[in-house]
Short mmCIF file of C-alpha atoms in Angstrom, two decimals:
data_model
loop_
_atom_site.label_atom_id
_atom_site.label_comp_id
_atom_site.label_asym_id
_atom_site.label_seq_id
_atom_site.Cartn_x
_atom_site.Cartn_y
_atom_site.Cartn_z
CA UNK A 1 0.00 0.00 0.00
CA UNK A 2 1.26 3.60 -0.85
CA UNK A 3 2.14 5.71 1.59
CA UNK A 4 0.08 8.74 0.62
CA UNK A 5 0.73 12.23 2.46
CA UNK A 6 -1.34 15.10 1.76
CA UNK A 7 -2.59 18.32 3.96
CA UNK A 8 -6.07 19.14 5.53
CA UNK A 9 -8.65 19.10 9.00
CA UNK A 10 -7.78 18.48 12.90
CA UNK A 11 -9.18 15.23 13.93
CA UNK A 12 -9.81 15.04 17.57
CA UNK A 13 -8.67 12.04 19.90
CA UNK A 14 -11.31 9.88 18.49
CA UNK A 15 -10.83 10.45 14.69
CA UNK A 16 -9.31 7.45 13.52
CA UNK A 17 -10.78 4.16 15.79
CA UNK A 18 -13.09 1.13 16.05
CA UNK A 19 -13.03 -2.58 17.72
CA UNK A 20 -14.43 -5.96 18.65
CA UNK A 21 -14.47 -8.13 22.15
CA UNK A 22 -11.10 -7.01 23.03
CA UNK A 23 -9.36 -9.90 25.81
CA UNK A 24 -7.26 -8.84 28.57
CA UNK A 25 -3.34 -8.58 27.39
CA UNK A 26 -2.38 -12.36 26.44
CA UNK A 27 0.99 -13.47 26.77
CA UNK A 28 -0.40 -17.23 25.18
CA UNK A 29 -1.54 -15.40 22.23
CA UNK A 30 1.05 -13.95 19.87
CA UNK A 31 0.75 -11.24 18.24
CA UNK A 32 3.91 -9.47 16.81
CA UNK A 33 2.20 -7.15 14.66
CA UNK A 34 -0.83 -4.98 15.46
CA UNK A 35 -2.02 -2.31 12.50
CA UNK A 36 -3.42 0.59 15.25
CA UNK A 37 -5.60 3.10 13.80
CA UNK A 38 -4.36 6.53 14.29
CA UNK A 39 -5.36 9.84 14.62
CA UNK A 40 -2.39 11.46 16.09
CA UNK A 41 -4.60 12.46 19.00
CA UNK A 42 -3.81 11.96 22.37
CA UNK A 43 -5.87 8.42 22.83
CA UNK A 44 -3.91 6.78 19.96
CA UNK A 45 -1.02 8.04 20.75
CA UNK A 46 -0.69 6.61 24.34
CA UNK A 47 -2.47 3.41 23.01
CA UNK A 48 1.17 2.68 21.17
CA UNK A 49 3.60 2.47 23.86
CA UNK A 50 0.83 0.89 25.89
CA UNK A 51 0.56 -2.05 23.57
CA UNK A 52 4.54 -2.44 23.41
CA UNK A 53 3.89 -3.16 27.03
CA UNK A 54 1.33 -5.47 27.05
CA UNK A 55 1.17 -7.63 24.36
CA UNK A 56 4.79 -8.54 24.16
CA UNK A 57 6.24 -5.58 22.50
CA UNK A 58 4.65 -6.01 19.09
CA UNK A 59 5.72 -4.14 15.59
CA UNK A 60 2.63 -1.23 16.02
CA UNK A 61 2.11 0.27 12.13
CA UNK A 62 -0.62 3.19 12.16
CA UNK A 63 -2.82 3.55 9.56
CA UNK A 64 -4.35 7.92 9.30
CA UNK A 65 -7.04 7.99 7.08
CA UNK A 66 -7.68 11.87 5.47
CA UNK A 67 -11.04 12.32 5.27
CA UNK A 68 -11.27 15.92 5.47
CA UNK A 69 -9.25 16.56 8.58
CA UNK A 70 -7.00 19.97 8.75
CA UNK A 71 -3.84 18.24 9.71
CA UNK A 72 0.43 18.79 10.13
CA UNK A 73 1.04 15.25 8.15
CA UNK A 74 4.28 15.68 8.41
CA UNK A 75 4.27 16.32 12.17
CA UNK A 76 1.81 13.58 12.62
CA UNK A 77 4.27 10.73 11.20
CA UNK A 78 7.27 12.19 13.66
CA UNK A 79 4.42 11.89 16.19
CA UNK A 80 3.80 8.36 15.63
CA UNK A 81 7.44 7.17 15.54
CA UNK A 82 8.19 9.22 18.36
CA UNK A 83 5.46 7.08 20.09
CA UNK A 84 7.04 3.44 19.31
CA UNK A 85 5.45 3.11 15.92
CA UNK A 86 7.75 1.53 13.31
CA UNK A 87 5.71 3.64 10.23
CA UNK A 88 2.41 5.33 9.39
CA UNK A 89 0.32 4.96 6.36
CA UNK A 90 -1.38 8.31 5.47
CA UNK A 91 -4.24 7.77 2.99
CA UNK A 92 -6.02 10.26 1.22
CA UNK A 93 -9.44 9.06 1.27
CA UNK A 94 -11.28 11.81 0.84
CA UNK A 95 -12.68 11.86 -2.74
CA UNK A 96 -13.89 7.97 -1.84
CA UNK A 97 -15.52 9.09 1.34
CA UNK A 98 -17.89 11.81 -0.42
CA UNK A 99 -18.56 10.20 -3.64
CA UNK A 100 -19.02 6.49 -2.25
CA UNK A 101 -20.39 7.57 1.57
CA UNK A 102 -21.35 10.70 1.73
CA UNK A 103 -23.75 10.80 -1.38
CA UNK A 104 -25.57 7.88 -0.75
CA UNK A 105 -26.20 8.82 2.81
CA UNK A 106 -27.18 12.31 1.30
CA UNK A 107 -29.92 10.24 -1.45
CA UNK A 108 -31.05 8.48 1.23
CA UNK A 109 -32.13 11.69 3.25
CA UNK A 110 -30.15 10.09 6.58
CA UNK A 111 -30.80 12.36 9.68
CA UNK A 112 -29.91 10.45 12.73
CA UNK A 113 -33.51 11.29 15.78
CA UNK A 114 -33.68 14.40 13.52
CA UNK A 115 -30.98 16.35 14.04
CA UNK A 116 -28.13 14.98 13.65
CA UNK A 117 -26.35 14.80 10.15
CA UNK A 118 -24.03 11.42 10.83
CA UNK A 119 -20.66 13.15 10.35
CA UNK A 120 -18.64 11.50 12.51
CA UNK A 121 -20.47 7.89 12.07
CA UNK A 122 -20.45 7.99 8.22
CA UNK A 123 -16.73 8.56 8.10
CA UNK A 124 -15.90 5.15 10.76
CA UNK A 125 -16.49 2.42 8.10
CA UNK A 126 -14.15 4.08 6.00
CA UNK A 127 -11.69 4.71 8.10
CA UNK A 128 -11.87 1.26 9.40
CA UNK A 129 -11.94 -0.37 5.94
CA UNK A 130 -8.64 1.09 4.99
CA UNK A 131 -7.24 -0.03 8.24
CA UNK A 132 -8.38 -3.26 7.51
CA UNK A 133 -6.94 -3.19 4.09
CA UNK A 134 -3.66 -2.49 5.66
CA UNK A 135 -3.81 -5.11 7.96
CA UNK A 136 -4.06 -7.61 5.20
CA UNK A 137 -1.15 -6.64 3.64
CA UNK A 138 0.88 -6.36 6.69
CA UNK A 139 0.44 -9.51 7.50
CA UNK A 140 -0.94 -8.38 10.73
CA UNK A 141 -2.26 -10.43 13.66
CA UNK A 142 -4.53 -7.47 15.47
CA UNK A 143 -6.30 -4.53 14.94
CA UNK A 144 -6.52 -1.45 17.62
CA UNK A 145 -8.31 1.56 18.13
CA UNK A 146 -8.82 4.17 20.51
CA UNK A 147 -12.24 4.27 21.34
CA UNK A 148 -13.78 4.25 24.50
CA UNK A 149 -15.93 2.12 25.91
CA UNK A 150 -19.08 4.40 26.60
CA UNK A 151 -19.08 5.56 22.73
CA UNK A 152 -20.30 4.62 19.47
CA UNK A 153 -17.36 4.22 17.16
CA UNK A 154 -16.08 1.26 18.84
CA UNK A 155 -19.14 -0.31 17.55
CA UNK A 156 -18.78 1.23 14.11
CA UNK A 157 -15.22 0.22 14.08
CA UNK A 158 -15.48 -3.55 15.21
CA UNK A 159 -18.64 -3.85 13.24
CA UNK A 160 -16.20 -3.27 9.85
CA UNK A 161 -13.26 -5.52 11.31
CA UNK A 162 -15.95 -8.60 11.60
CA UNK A 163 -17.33 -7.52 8.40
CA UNK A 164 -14.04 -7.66 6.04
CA UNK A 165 -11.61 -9.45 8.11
CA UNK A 166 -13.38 -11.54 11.13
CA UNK A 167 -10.26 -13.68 11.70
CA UNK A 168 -8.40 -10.36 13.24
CA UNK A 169 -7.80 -10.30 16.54
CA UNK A 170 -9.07 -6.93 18.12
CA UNK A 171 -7.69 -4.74 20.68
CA UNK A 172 -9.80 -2.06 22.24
CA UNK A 173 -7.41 -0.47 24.78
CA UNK A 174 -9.75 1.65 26.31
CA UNK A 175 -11.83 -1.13 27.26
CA UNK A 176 -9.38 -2.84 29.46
CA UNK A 177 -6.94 -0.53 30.74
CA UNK A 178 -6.64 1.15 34.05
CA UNK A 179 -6.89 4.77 32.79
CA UNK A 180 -10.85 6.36 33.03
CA UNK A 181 -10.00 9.84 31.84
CA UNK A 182 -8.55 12.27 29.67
CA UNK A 183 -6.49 13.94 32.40
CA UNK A 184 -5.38 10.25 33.36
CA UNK A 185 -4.11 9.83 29.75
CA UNK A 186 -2.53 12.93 29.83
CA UNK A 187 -0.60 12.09 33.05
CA UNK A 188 0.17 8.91 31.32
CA UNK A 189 1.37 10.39 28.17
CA UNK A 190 3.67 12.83 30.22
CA UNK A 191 5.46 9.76 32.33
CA UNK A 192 6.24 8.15 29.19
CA UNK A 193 7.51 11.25 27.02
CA UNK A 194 4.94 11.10 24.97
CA UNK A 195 4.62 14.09 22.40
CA UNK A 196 0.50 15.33 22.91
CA UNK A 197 1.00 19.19 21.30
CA UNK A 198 -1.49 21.40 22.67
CA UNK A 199 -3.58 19.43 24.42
CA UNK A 200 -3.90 19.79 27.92
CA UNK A 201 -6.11 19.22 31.17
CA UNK A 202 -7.85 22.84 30.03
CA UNK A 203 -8.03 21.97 26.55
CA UNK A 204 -10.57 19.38 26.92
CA UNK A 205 -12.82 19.27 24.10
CA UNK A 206 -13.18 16.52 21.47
CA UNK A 207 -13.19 17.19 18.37
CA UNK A 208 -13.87 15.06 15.30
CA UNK A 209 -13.55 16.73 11.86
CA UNK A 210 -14.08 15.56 8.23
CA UNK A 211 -15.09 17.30 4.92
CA UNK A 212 -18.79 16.88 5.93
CA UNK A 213 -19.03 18.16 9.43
CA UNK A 214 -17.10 18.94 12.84
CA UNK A 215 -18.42 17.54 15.95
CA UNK A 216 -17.56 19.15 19.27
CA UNK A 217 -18.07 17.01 22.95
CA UNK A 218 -16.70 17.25 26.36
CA UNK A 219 -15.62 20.30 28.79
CA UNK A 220 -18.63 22.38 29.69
CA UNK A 221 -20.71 20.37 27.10
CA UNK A 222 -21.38 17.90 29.21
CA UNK A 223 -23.72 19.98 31.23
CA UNK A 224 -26.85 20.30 29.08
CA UNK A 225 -27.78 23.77 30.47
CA UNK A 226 -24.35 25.28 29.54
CA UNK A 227 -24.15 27.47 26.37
CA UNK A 228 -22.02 26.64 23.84
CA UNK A 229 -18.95 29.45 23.94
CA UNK A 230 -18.78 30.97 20.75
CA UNK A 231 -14.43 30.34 20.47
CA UNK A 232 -15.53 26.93 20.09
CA UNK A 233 -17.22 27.10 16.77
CA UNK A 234 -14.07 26.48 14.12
CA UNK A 235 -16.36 26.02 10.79
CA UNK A 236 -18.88 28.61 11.10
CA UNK A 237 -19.62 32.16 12.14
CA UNK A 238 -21.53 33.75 14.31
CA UNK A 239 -24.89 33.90 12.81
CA UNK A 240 -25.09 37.42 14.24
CA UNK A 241 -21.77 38.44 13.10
CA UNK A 242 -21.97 36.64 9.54
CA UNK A 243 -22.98 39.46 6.17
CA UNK A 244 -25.92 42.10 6.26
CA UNK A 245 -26.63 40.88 2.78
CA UNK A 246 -28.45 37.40 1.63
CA UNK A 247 -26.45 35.34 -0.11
CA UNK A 248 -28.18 33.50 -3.15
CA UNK A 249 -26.69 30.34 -4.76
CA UNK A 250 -28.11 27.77 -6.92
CA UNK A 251 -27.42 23.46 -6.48
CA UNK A 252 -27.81 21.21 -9.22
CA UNK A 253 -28.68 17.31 -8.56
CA UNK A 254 -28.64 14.62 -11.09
CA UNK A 255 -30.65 10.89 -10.27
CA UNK A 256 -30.33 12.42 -6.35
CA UNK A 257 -26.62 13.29 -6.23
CA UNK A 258 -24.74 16.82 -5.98
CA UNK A 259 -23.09 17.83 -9.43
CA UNK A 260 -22.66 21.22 -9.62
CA UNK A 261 -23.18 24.98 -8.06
CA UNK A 262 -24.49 28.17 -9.71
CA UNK A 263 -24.37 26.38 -12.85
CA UNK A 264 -21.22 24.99 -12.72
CA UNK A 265 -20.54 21.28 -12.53
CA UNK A 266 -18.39 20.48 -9.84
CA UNK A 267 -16.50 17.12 -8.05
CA UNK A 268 -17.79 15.89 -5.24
CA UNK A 269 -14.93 17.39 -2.87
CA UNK A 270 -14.57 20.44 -4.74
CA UNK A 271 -18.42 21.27 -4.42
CA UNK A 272 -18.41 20.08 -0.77
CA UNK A 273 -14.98 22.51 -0.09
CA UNK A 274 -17.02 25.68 -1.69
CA UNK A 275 -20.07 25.17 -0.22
CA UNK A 276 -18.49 24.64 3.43
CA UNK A 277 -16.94 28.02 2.95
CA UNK A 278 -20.25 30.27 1.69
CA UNK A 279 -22.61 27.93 4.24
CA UNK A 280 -20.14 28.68 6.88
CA UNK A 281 -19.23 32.57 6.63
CA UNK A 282 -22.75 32.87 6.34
CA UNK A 283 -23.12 31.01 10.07
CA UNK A 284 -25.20 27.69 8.75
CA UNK A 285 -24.81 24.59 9.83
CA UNK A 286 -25.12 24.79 13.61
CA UNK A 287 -26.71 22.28 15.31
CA UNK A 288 -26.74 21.68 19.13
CA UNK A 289 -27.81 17.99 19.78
CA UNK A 290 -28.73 15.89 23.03
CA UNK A 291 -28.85 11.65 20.70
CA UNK A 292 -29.19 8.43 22.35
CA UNK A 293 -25.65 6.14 21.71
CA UNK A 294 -25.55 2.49 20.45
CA UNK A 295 -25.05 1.58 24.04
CA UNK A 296 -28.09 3.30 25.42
CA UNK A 297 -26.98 6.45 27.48
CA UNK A 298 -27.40 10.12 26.39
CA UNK A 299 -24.43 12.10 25.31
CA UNK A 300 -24.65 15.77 24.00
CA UNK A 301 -22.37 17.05 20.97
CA UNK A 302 -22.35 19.97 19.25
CA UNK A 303 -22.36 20.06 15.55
CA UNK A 304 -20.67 22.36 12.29
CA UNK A 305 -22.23 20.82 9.33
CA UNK A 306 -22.21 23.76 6.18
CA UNK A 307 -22.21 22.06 3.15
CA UNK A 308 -24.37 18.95 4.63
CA UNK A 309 -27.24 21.33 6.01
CA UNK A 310 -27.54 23.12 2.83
CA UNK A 311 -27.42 19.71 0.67
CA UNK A 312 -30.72 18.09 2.66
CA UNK A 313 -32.35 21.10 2.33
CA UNK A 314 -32.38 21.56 -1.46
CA UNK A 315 -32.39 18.25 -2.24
CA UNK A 316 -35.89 17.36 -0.37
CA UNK A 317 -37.13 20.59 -2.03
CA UNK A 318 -36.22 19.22 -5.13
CA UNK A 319 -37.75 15.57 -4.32
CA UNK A 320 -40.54 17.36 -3.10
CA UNK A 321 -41.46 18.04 -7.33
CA UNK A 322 -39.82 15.09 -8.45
CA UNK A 323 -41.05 11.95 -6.42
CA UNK A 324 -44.63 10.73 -6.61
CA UNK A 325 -46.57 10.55 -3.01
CA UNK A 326 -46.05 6.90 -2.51
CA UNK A 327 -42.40 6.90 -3.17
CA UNK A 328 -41.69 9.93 -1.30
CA UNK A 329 -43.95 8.20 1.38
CA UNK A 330 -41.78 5.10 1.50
CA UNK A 331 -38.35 7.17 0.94
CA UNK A 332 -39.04 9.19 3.83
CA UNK A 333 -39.53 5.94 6.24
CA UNK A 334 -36.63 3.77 5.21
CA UNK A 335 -34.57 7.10 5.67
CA UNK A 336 -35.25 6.76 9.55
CA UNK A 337 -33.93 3.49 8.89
CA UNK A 338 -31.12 4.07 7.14
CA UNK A 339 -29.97 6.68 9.22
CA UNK A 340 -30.18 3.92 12.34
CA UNK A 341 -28.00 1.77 10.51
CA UNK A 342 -25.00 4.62 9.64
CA UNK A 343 -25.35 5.87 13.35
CA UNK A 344 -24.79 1.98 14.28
CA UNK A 345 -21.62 1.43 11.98
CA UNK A 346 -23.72 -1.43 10.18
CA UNK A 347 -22.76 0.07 6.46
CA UNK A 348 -21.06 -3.29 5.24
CA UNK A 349 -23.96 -5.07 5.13
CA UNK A 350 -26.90 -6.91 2.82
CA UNK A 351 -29.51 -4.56 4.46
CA UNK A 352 -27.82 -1.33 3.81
CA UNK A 353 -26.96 -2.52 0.20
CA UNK A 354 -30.40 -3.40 -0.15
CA UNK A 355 -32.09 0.04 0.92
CA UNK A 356 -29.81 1.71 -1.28
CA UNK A 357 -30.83 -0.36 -4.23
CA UNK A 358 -34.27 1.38 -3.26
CA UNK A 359 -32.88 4.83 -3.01
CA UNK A 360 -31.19 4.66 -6.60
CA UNK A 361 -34.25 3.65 -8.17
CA UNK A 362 -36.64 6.36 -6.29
CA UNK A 363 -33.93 8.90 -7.17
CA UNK A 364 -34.11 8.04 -10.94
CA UNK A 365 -35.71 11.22 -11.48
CA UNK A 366 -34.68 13.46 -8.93
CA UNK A 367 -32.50 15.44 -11.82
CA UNK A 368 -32.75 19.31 -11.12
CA UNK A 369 -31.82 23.12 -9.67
CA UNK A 370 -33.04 24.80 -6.04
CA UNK A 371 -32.70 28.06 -5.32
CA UNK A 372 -31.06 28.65 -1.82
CA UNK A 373 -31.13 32.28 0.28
CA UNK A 374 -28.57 32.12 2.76
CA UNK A 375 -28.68 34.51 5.93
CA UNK A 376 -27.74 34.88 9.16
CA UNK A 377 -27.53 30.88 9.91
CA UNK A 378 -31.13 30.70 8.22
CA UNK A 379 -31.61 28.67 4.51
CA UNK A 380 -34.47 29.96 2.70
CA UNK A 381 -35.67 27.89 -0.44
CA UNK A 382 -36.38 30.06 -3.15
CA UNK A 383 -37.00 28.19 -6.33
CA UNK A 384 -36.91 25.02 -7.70
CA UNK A 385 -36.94 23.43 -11.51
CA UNK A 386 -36.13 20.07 -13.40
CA UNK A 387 -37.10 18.58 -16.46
CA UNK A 388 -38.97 15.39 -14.51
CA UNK A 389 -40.89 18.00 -12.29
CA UNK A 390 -43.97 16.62 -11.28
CA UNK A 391 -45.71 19.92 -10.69
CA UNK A 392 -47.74 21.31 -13.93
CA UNK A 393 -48.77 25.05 -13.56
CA UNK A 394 -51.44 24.44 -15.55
CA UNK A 395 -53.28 22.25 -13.16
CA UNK A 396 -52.42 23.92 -9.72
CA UNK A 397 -53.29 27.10 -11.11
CA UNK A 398 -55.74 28.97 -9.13
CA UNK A 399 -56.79 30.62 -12.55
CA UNK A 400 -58.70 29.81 -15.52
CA UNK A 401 -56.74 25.79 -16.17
CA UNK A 402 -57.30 22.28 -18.12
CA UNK A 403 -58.57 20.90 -14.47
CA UNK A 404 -62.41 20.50 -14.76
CA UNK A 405 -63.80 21.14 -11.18
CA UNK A 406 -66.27 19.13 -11.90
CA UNK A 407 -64.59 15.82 -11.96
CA UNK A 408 -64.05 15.96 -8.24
CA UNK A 409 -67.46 15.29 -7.09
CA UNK A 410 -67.46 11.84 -8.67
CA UNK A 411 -63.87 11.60 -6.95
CA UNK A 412 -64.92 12.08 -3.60
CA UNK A 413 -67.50 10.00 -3.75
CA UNK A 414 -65.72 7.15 -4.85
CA UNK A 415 -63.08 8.01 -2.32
CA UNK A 416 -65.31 8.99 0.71
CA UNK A 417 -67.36 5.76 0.01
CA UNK A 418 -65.83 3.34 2.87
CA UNK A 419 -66.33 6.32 5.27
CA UNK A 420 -69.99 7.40 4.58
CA UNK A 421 -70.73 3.42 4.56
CA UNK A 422 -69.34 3.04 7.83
CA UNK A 423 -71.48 5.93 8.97
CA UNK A 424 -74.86 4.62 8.13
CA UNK A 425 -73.93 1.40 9.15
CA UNK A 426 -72.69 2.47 13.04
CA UNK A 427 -75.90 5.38 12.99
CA UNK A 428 -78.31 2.76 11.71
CA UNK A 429 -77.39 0.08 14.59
CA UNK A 430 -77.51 3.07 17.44
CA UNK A 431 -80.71 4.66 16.30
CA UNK A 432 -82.40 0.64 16.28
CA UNK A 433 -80.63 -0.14 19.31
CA UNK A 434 -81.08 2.80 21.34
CA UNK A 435 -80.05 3.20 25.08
CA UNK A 436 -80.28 -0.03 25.87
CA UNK A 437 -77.06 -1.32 23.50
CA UNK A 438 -75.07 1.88 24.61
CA UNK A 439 -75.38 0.65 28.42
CA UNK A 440 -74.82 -2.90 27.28
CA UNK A 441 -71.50 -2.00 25.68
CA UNK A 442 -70.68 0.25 28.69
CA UNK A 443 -70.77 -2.47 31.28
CA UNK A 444 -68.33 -4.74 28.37
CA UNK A 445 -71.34 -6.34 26.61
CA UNK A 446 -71.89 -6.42 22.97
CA UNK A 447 -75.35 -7.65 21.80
CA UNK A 448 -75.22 -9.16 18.04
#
């Protein structure tokens, strides 16, 4: 595998993780080569020396998967050495990750109880996959991450492990290690020399960032009466602060996908890049969520989605002229399902393949332009065309129109049949019946 090194995002101490059942350290077992997924954050880089001195002092290779992430790469690869690793794969993922993740997610209108967008979850199967791929062709006997036990990507990441390479053994530090806390990794990190940059026991936010989204957690966060503090927001400004002046843009969509801006067709990454800069000057994409984790408890994370909140909105305006009533209808419910199954890191599977055989075909005509307004933080819809639109003015004009009014009466009668029906019938019975069956059925008697 090439080693690929490239420049862009921060990823926080999560970025780069995932797992299975991990054992305690086993001296019977050997493993002399463990392919660590690796963010550069302070989680992964502890995990290194860690499992030098538990498992027999393996060969640890780190695998860094660029999805979007404003990083040193340079500095990152001294980092990992520095920490006992014997080399670092850097892979630039991140046309993959929006063309094959991203816009299917997108099709599939994917909004996690909601509100949230997926950012972080969509990017773990990737991330895990091309640690997996790694593994393969190191010859490795493990896989590690640095997830914690109380969060969701250890599920996303273990869930991709068992899906393309169950016979890996899988080592999820955080599960069975004495340390409980950031400031106990830190103090950790500091006894063994380990290089952590700027982090620190006051710098104690988490931060996961990708071309889609960044996600911030932690510090006074986890009080759910605390304001967020604006210096946290990296992606987006302050709605109050962002231009006095709307700003208009235009998105085209072909078969349900992004391909272009203000008439311009455009890559996925390079449309996603532009449109996270207007969204975000303009202060969109904020989202402040309480979600319910894979494991059950309630964790709070504040969101900087630009590009992604813009994208849902103009493509279910343009679905909204496109898409029939019964396959909007159906769309709208297997999203809620499909947004279940990204949040649970279940992507390599026959389910989510299957759904999205359903969400290519009810896309087929979803081919268009919206209209977007963008102020303040607020998206305002403001047209919407395609060639497969759905909506005739003729018809829905309130004017003078091919529609002959007249044609509904027969309509509604058909229609309202089963209901008026069901009225005589239930009147008829009462009015025969009288008193006497209403008191029955009160005291739980039914007379036939």
């Amino acid at each position: 595998m090439q080693q690929v090194k490239w420049i862009p995002g921060e990823t926080g101490d999560q970025a780069a993780s995932g797992a299975t059942s991990s054992d305690q350290p086993s001296k019977s077992k050997e493993i002399k080569k463990i392919v660590l997924a690796y963010s550069g954050g302070l989680d992964t880089s502890i995990i290194i020396p860690w499992l030098k001195e538990n498992y027999g002092n393996p060969e640890i290779v780190g695998v860094c998967v660029n999805v979007g992430q404003d990083e040193d790469w340079g500095a990152m690869e001294k980092k990992a050495h520095a920490s006992g690793a014997s080399k670092l794969y850097i892979i630039d993922a991140r046309e993959e990750f929006a063309k094959d993740y991203l816009w299917p997610m997108l099709r599939a209108g994917a909004i996690y109880e909601g509100k949230y967008l997926l950012g972080t979850s969509i990017a773990r199967p990737l991330q895990a996959k091309k640690q997996v791929e790694i593994a393969l062709e190191e010859k490795a006997d493990a896989v590690a991450h640095g997830c914690t036990g109380k969060g969701n990507d250890q599920v996303r990441f273990e869930l991709t492990y068992k899906a393309l390479a169950p016979h890996l053994h899988i080592i999820a530090p955080w599960r069975i290690w004495d340390i409980r806390s950031r400031e106990q990794a830190i103090d950790y990190a500091q006894k063994h020399h380990i290089p952590i940059g700027n982090i620190s026991k006051k710098n104690i936010y988490s931060r996961d960032w990708n071309i889609w989204h960044m996600s911030h957690e932690g510090g006074i966060l986890e009080n759910t009466w605390n304001r967020p503090e604006e210096d946290m927001f990296l992606l987006t400004v302050d709605p109050r602060k962002a231009p006095d002046q709307e700003t208009e843009i235009t998105v085209e969509f072909e078969k349900g996908f992004p391909v272009g801006m203000n008439g311009k067709p455009m890559k996925p990454l390079d449309l996603l890049e532009k449109l996270n800069k207007i969204a975000g000057e303009n202060g969109v994409g904020r989202t402040d969520v309480v979600e319910t984790r894979v494991v059950g408890m309630k964790s709070r994370g504040v969101y900087e989605t630009p590009a992604g909140t813009v994208l849902y909105r103009a493509l279910r305006e343009l679905e909204m002229i496109t898409m029939d009533f019964d396959t909007l209808g159906m769309k709208n419910q297997m999203a809620l399902k499909y947004a279940d199954i990204i949040y649970s890191g279940k992507w390599f599977t026959l389910f989510r393949d299957s759904m999205d055989g359903y969400m290519e075909q009810a896309a087929k005509y979803c081919t268009g332009s919206v209209r977007l307004s963008l102020y303040k933080g607020n998206i305002q819809v403001v047209g919407r065309k395609s060639p497969f639109s759905l909506y005739i003015e003729d018809l829905a004009s309130f004017g003078e129109s091919a529609y002959d009014h007249r044609d509904a009466t027969g309509f509604i009668n058909l229609y309202g049949l089963s209901t008026g029906v069901q009225a005589l019938v239930h009147q008829k019975r009462k009015n025969i019946e009288g008193p006497a069956l209403e008191m029955a059925e009160m005291a739980g008697f039914s007379k036939k």
